[in-house]
CSV table of C-alpha atoms and ligand atoms in Angstrom, one decimal:
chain,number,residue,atom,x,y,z
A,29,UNK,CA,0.0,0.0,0.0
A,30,UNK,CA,2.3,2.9,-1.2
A,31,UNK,CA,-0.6,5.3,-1.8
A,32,UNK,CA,-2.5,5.1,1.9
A,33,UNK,CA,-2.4,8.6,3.5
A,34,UNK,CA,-0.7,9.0,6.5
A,35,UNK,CA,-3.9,9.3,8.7
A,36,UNK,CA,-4.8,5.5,7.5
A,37,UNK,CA,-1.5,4.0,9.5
A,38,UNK,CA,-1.2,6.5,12.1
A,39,UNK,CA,-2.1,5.2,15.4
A,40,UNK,CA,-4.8,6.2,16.8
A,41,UNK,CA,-5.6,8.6,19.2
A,42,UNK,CA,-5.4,7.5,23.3
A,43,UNK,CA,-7.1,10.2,25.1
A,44,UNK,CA,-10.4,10.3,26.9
A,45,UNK,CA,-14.1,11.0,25.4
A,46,UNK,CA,-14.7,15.0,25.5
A,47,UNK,CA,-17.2,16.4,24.3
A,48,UNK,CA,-17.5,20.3,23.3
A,49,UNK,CA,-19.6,22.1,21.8
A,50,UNK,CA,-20.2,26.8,21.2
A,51,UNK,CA,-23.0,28.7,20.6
A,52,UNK,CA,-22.0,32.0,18.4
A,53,UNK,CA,-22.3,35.3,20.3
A,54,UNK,CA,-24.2,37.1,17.7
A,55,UNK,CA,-28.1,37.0,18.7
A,56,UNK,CA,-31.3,36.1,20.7
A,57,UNK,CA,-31.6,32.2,20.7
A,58,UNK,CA,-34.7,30.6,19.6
A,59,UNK,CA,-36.8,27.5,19.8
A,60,UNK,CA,-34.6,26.3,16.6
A,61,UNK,CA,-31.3,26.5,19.0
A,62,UNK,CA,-33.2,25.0,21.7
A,63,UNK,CA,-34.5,21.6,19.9
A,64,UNK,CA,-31.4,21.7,17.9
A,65,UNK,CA,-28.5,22.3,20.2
A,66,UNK,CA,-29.2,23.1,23.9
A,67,UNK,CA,-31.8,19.9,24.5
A,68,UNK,CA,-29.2,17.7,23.0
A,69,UNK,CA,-26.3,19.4,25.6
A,70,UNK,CA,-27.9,18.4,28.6
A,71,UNK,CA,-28.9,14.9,27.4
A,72,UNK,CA,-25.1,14.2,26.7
A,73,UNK,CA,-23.9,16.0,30.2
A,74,UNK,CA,-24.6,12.4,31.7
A,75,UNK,CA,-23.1,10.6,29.1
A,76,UNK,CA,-19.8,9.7,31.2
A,77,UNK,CA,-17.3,12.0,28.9
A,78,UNK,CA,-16.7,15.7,30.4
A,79,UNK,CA,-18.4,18.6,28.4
A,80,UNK,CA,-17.2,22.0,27.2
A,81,UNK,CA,-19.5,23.9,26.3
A,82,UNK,CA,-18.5,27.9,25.0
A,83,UNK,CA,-20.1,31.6,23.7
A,84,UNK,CA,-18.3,31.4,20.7
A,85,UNK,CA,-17.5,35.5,20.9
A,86,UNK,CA,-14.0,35.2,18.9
A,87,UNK,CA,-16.5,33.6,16.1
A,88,UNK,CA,-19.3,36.4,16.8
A,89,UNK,CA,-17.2,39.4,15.8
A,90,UNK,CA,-16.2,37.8,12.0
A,91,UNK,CA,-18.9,40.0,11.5
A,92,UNK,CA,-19.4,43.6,12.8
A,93,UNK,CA,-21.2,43.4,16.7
A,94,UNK,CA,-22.1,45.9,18.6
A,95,UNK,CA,-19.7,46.3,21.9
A,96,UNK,CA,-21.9,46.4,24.7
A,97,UNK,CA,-24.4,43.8,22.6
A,98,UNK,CA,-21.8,41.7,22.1
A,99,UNK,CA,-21.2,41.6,26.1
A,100,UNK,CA,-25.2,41.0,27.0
A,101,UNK,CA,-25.3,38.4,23.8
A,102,UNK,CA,-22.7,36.6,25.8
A,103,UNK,CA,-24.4,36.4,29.2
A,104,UNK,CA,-27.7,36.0,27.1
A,105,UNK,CA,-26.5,32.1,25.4
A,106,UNK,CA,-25.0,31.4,29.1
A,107,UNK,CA,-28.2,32.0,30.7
A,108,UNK,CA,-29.5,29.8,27.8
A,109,UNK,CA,-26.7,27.4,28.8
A,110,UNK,CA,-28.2,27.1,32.0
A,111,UNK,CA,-31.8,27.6,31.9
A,112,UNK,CA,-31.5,24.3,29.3
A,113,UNK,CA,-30.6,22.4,32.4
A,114,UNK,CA,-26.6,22.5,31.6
A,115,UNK,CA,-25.2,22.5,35.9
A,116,UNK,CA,-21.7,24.3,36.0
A,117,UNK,CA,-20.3,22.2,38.4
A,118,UNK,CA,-21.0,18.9,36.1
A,119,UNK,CA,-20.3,21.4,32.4
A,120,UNK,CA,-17.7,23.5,31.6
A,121,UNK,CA,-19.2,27.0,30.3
A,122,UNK,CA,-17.3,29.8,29.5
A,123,UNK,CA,-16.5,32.7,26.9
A,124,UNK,CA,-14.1,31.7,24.0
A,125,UNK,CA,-11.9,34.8,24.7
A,126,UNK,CA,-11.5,34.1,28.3
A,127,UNK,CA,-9.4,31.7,27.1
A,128,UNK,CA,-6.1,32.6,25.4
A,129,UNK,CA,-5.2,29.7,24.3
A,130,UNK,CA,-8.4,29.5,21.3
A,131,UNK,CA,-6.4,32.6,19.5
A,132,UNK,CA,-3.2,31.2,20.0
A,133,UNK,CA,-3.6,27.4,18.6
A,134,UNK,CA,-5.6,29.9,15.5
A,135,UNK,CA,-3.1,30.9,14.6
A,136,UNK,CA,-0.7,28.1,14.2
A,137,UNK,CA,-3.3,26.1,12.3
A,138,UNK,CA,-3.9,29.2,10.1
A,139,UNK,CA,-0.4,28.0,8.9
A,140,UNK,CA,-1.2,23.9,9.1
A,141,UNK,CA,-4.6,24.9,6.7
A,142,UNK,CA,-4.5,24.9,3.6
A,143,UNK,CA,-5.9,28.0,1.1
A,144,UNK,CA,-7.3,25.5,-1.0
A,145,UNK,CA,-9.2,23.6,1.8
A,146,UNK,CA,-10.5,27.2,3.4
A,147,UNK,CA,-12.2,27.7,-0.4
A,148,UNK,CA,-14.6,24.5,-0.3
A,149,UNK,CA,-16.0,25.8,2.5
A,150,UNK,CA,-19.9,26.6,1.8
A,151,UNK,CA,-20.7,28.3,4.7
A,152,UNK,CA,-17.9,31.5,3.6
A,153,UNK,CA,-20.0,31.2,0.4
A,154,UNK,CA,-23.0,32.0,1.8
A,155,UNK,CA,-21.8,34.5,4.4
A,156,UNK,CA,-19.7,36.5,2.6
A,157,UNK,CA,-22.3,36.8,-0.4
A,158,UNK,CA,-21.4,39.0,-3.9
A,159,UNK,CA,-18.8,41.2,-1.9
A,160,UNK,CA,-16.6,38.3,-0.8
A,161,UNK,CA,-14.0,41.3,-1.5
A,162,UNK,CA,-15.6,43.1,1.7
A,163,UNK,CA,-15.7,40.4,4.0
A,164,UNK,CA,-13.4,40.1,7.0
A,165,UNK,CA,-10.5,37.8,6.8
A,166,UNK,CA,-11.4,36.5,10.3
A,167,UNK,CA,-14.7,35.5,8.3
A,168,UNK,CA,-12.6,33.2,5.9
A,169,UNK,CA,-10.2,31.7,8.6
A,170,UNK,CA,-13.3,30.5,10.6
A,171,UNK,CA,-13.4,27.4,10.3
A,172,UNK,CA,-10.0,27.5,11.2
A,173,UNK,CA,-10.7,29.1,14.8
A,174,UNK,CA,-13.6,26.6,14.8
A,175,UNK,CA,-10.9,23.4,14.9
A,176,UNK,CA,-8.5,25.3,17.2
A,177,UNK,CA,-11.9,25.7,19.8
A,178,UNK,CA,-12.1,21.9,19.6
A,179,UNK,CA,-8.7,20.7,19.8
A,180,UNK,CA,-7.3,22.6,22.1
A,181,UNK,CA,-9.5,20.2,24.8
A,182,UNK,CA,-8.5,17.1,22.6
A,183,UNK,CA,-12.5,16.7,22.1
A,184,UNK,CA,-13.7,13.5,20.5
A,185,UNK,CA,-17.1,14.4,20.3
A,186,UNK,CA,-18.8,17.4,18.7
A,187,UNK,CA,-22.4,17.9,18.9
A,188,UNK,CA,-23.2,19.9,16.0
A,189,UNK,CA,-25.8,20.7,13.7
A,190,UNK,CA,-25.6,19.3,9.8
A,191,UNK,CA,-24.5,23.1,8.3
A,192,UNK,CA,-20.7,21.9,10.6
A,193,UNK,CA,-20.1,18.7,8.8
A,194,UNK,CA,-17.7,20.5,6.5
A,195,UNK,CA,-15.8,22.3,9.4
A,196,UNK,CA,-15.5,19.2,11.7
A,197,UNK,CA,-14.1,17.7,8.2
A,198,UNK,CA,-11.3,20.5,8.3
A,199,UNK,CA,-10.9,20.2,11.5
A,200,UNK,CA,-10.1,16.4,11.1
A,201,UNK,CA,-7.8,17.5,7.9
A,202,UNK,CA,-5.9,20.0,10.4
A,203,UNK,CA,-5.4,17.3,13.2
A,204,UNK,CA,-4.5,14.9,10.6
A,205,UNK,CA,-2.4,17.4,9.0
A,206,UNK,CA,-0.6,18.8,12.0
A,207,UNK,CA,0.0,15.0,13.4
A,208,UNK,CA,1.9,13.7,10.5
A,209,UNK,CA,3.8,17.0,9.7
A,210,UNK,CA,5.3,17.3,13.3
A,211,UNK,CA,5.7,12.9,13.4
A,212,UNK,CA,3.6,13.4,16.6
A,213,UNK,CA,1.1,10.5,15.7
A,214,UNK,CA,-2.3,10.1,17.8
A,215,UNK,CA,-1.3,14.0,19.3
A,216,UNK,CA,-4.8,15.3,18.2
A,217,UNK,CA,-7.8,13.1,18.1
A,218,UNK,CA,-9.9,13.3,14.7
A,219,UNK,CA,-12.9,14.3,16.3
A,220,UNK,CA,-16.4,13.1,15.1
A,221,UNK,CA,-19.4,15.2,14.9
A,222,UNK,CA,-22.6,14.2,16.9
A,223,UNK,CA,-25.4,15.1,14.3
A,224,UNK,CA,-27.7,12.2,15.0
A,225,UNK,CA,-30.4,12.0,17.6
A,226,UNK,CA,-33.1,14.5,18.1
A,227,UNK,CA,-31.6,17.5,16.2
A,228,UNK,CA,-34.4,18.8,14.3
A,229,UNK,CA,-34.5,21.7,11.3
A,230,UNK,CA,-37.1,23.9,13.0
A,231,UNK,CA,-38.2,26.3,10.3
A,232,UNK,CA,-39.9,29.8,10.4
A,233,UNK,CA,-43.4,29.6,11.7
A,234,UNK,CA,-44.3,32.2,8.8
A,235,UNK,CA,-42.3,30.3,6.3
A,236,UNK,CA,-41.6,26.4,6.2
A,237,UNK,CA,-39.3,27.0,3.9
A,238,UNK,CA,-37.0,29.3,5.8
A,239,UNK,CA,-35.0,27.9,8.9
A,240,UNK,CA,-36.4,29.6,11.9
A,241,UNK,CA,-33.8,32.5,12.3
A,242,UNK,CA,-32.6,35.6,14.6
A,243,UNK,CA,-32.5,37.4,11.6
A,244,UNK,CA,-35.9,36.9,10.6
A,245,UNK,CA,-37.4,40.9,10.4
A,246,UNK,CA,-41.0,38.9,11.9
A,247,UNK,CA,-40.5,38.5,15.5
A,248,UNK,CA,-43.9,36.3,14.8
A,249,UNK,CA,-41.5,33.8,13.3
A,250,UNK,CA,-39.6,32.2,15.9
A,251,UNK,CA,-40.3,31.4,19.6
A,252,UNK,CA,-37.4,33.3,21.5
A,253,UNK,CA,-36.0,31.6,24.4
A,254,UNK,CA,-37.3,35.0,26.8
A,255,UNK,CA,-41.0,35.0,25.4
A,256,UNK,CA,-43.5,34.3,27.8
A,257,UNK,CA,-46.6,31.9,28.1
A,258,UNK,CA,-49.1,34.5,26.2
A,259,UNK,CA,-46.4,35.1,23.8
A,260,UNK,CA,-45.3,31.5,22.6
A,261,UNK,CA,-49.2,30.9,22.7
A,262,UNK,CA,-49.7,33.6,20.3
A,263,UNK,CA,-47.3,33.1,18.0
A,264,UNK,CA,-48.5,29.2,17.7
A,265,UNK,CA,-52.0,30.1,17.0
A,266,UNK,CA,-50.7,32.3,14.3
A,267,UNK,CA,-48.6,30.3,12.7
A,268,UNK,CA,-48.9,29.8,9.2
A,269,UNK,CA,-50.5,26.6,7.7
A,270,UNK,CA,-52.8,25.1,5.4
A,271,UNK,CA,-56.8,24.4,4.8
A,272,UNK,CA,-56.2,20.6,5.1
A,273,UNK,CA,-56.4,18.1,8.5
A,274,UNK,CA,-52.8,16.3,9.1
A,275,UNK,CA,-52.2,13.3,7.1
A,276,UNK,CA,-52.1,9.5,8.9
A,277,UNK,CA,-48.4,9.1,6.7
A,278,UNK,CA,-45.1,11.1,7.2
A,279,UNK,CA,-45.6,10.8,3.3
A,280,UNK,CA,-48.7,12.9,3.4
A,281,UNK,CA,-46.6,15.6,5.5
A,282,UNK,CA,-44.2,16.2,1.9
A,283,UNK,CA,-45.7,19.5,-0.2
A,284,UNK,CA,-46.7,20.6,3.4
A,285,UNK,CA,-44.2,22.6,4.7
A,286,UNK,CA,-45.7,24.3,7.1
A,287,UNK,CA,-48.1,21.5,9.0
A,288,UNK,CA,-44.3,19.8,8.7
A,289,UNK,CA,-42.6,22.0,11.0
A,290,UNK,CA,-45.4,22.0,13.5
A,291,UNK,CA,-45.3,18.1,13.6
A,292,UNK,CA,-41.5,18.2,14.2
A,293,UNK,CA,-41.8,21.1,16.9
A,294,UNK,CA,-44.3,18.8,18.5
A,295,UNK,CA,-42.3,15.9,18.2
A,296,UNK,CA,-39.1,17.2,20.0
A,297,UNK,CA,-40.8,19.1,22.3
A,298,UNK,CA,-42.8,15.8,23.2
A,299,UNK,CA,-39.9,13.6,22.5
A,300,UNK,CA,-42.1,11.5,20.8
A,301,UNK,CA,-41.4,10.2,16.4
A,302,UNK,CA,-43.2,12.2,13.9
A,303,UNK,CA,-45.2,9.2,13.3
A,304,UNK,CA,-46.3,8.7,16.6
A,305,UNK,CA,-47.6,12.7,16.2
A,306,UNK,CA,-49.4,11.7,13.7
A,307,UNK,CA,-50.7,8.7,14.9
A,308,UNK,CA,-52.3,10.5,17.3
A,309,UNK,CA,-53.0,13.8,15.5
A,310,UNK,CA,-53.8,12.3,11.6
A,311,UNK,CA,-57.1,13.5,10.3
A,312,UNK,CA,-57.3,16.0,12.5
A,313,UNK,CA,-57.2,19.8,11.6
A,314,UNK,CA,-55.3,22.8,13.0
A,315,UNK,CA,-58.3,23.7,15.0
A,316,UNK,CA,-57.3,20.8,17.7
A,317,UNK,CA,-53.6,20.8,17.2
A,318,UNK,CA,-52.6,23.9,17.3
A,319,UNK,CA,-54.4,24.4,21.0
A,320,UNK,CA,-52.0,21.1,21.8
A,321,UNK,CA,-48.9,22.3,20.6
A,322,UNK,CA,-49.2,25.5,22.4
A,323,UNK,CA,-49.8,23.9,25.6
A,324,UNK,CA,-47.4,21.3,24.9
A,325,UNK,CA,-44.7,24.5,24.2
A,326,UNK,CA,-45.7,26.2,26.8
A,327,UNK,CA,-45.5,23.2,29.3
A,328,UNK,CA,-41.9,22.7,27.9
A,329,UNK,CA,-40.8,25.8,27.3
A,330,UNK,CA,-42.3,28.2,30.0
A,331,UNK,CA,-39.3,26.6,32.9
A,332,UNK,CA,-37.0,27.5,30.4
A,333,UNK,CA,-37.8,30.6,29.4
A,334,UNK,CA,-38.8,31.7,33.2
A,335,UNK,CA,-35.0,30.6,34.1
A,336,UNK,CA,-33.7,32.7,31.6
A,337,UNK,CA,-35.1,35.8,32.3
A,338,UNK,CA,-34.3,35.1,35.6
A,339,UNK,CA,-30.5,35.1,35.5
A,340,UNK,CA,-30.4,37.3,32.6
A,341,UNK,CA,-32.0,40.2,35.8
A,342,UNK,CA,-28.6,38.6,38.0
A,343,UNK,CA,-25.8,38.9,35.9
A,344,UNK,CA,-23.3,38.5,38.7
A,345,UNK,CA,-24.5,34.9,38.8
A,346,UNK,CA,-24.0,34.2,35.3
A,347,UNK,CA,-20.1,36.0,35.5
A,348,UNK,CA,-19.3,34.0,38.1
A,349,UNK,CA,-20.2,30.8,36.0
A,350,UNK,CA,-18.2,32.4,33.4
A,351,UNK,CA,-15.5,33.4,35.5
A,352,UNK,CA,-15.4,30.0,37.0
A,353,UNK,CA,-15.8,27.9,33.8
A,354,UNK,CA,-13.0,29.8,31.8
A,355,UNK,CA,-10.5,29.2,35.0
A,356,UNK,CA,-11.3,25.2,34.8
A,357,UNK,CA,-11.1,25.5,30.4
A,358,UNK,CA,-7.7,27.2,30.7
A,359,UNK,CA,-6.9,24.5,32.8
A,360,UNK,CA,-7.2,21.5,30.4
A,361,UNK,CA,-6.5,24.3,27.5
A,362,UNK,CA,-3.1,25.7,28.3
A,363,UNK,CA,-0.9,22.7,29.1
A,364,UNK,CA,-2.2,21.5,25.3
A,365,UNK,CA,-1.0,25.1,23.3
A,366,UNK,CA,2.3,24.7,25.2
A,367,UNK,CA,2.6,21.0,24.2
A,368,UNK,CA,1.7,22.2,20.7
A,369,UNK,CA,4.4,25.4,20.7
A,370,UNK,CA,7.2,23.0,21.9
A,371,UNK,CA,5.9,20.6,19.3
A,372,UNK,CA,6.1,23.9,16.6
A,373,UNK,CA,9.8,24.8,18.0
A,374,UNK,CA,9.2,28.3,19.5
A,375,UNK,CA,11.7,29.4,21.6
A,376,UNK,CA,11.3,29.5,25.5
A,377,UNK,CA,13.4,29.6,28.2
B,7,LIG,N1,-19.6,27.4,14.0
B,7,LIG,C1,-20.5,26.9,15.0
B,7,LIG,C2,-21.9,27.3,14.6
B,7,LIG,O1,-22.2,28.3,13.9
B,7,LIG,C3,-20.2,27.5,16.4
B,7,LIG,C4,-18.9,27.0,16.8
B,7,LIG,C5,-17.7,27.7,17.0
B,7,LIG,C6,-18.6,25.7,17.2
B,7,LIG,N2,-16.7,26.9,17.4
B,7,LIG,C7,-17.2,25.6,17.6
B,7,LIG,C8,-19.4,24.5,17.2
B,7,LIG,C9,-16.6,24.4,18.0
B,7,LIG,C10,-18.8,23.3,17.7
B,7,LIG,C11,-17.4,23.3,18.0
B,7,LIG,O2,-22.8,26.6,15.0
């Protein structure tokens, strides 16, 4: 086998499971983030491996933010953190830039990546739009930030959603790359992303076509993670959908985007299937589920959301969380960029 890639006879990593995971500093969080990201956290915080769990604010600011937004935005996705049922002394949570060590392993793997990997990557295409010109280079090296946030605590696991496929590919490219270059085989793990279980698309509750987004102008498209009980019943009433009762088949749920996304809502929320939904909801019309869903949402949601704006009224609590949780990531974070400068050959006394 002259032609196998160094990654196929390398030996494999040793280390223990981690998992990690970041939120991006850069807006309100939603029922979307909820069902997709924070639910999942907290089922995987008692999986046995340690979790690190981050307000990605390095990665917020590859686009212009706001100072002091960019500061509430960041004790805003920790409250989330912990409202979702994360605990702090079980979780790691902190800020990104709390941590040194994120810019400082950046930047050496901005010289491990490759230019030619950095342009397959879809999500800079989207992002940066016609004016790819205009964008921020930070924008482009992303990904690239992304893989030094995730090995930098030698994770194994990364619970992500489907759009990060592509980054935890570089970042397996970059830990292959960086292993084999230096002869320090099994160094980094080659991380795999978490994308099954109940991670559902929630789309726009104006539009099933559109995911449900912060940056959706309609505030009556999304259930925000601060709305209250009159509010998240509101906005389920008015949700958009169509004249006809919900089919018996998943099949019959295809050209229907909108009654769709209501059965998925229903089914995370419930942690039930979509067919079991529907077994139980088939035939009938909006009329009765929508009333079910709402209470269903609110029943769910209304601990949540009541935790939220709790500690978002007592940010001391959450900085001391913060405070606490970047102390215990430097911790596991800084020993590994020291390793990795020794590794590199930079000087030091
Ligand atoms: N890019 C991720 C997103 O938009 C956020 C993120 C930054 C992340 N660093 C990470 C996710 C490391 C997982 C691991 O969702």
């Amino acid at each position: 086998m002259t032609d196998a890639s160094p990654t196929d006879t390398a030996p494999a990593y040793a280390g223990p499971r981690r998992i990690l995971s970041g939120i991006q500093a850069s807006g309100a969080l939603h029922l979307g983030n909820y069902l997709g990201a924070l639910k999942r956290f907290t089922q995987l915080q008692d999986s046995g491996a340690p979790c690190f769990l981050f307000v990605a604010d390095l990665h917020a600011i590859t686009v212009w933010q706001d100072p002091a937004l960019l500061t509430a935005q960041t004790r805003e996705i920790a409250a989330a953190y912990l409202a979702s049922g994360l605990d702090p002394a079980k979780s790691v949570i902190f800020p990104q830039s709390a941590v040194r060590a994120h810019s400082e392993l950046a930047w050496i793997f901005n010289c491990v990546a490759r230019l030619g990997w950095l342009d397959r990557m879809t999500q800079f295409k989207e992002k940066s739009g016609k004016h790819k010109e205009r964008s921020s280079v930070g924008l482009y090296t992303y990904p690239v930030l992304q893989a030094a946030d995730i090995l930098l605590y030698k994770a194994t696991e990364v619970p992500t959603g489907e759009d990060q496929k592509q980054h935890l590919e570089l970042t397996r490219d970059i830990a292959a790359k960086f292993n084999n270059d230096f002869g320090v085989p099994g160094f980094f793990p080659l991380p795999d992303p978490l994308t099954q279980g109940p991670a559902p698309r929630v789309m726009s509750l104006r539009d099933g076509a559109a995911k449900m987004s912060k940056s959706d102008p309609s505030d009556q498209s999304r259930i925000n993670l601060t709305d209250d009980a009159d509010s998240i019943v509101a906005k389920v009433r008015k949700a958009k959908t169509d004249p006809e009762p919900l089919p018996e088949t998943i099949e019959g749920l295809d050209a229907r985007p909108e009654a769709k996304n209501l059965v998925t809502i229903y089914a995370a929320l419930a942690d039930m299937t979509r067919e079991q939904v529907l077994a139980q909801y088939g035939g009938q019309g909006f009329g009765a589920f929508k009333p079910a869903l709402a209470e269903l949402a609110v029943a769910s949601m209304a601990p949540v959301t009541a935790e939220m704006r709790r500690l978002m009224a007592d940010a001391a609590e959450i900085d001391r969380v913060l405070k606490d949780g970047a102390e215990r990531a430097a911790e596991i974070a800084d020993p590994v960029v020291d390793e990795v400068k020794k590794i590199v050959g930079f000087w030091r006394a």
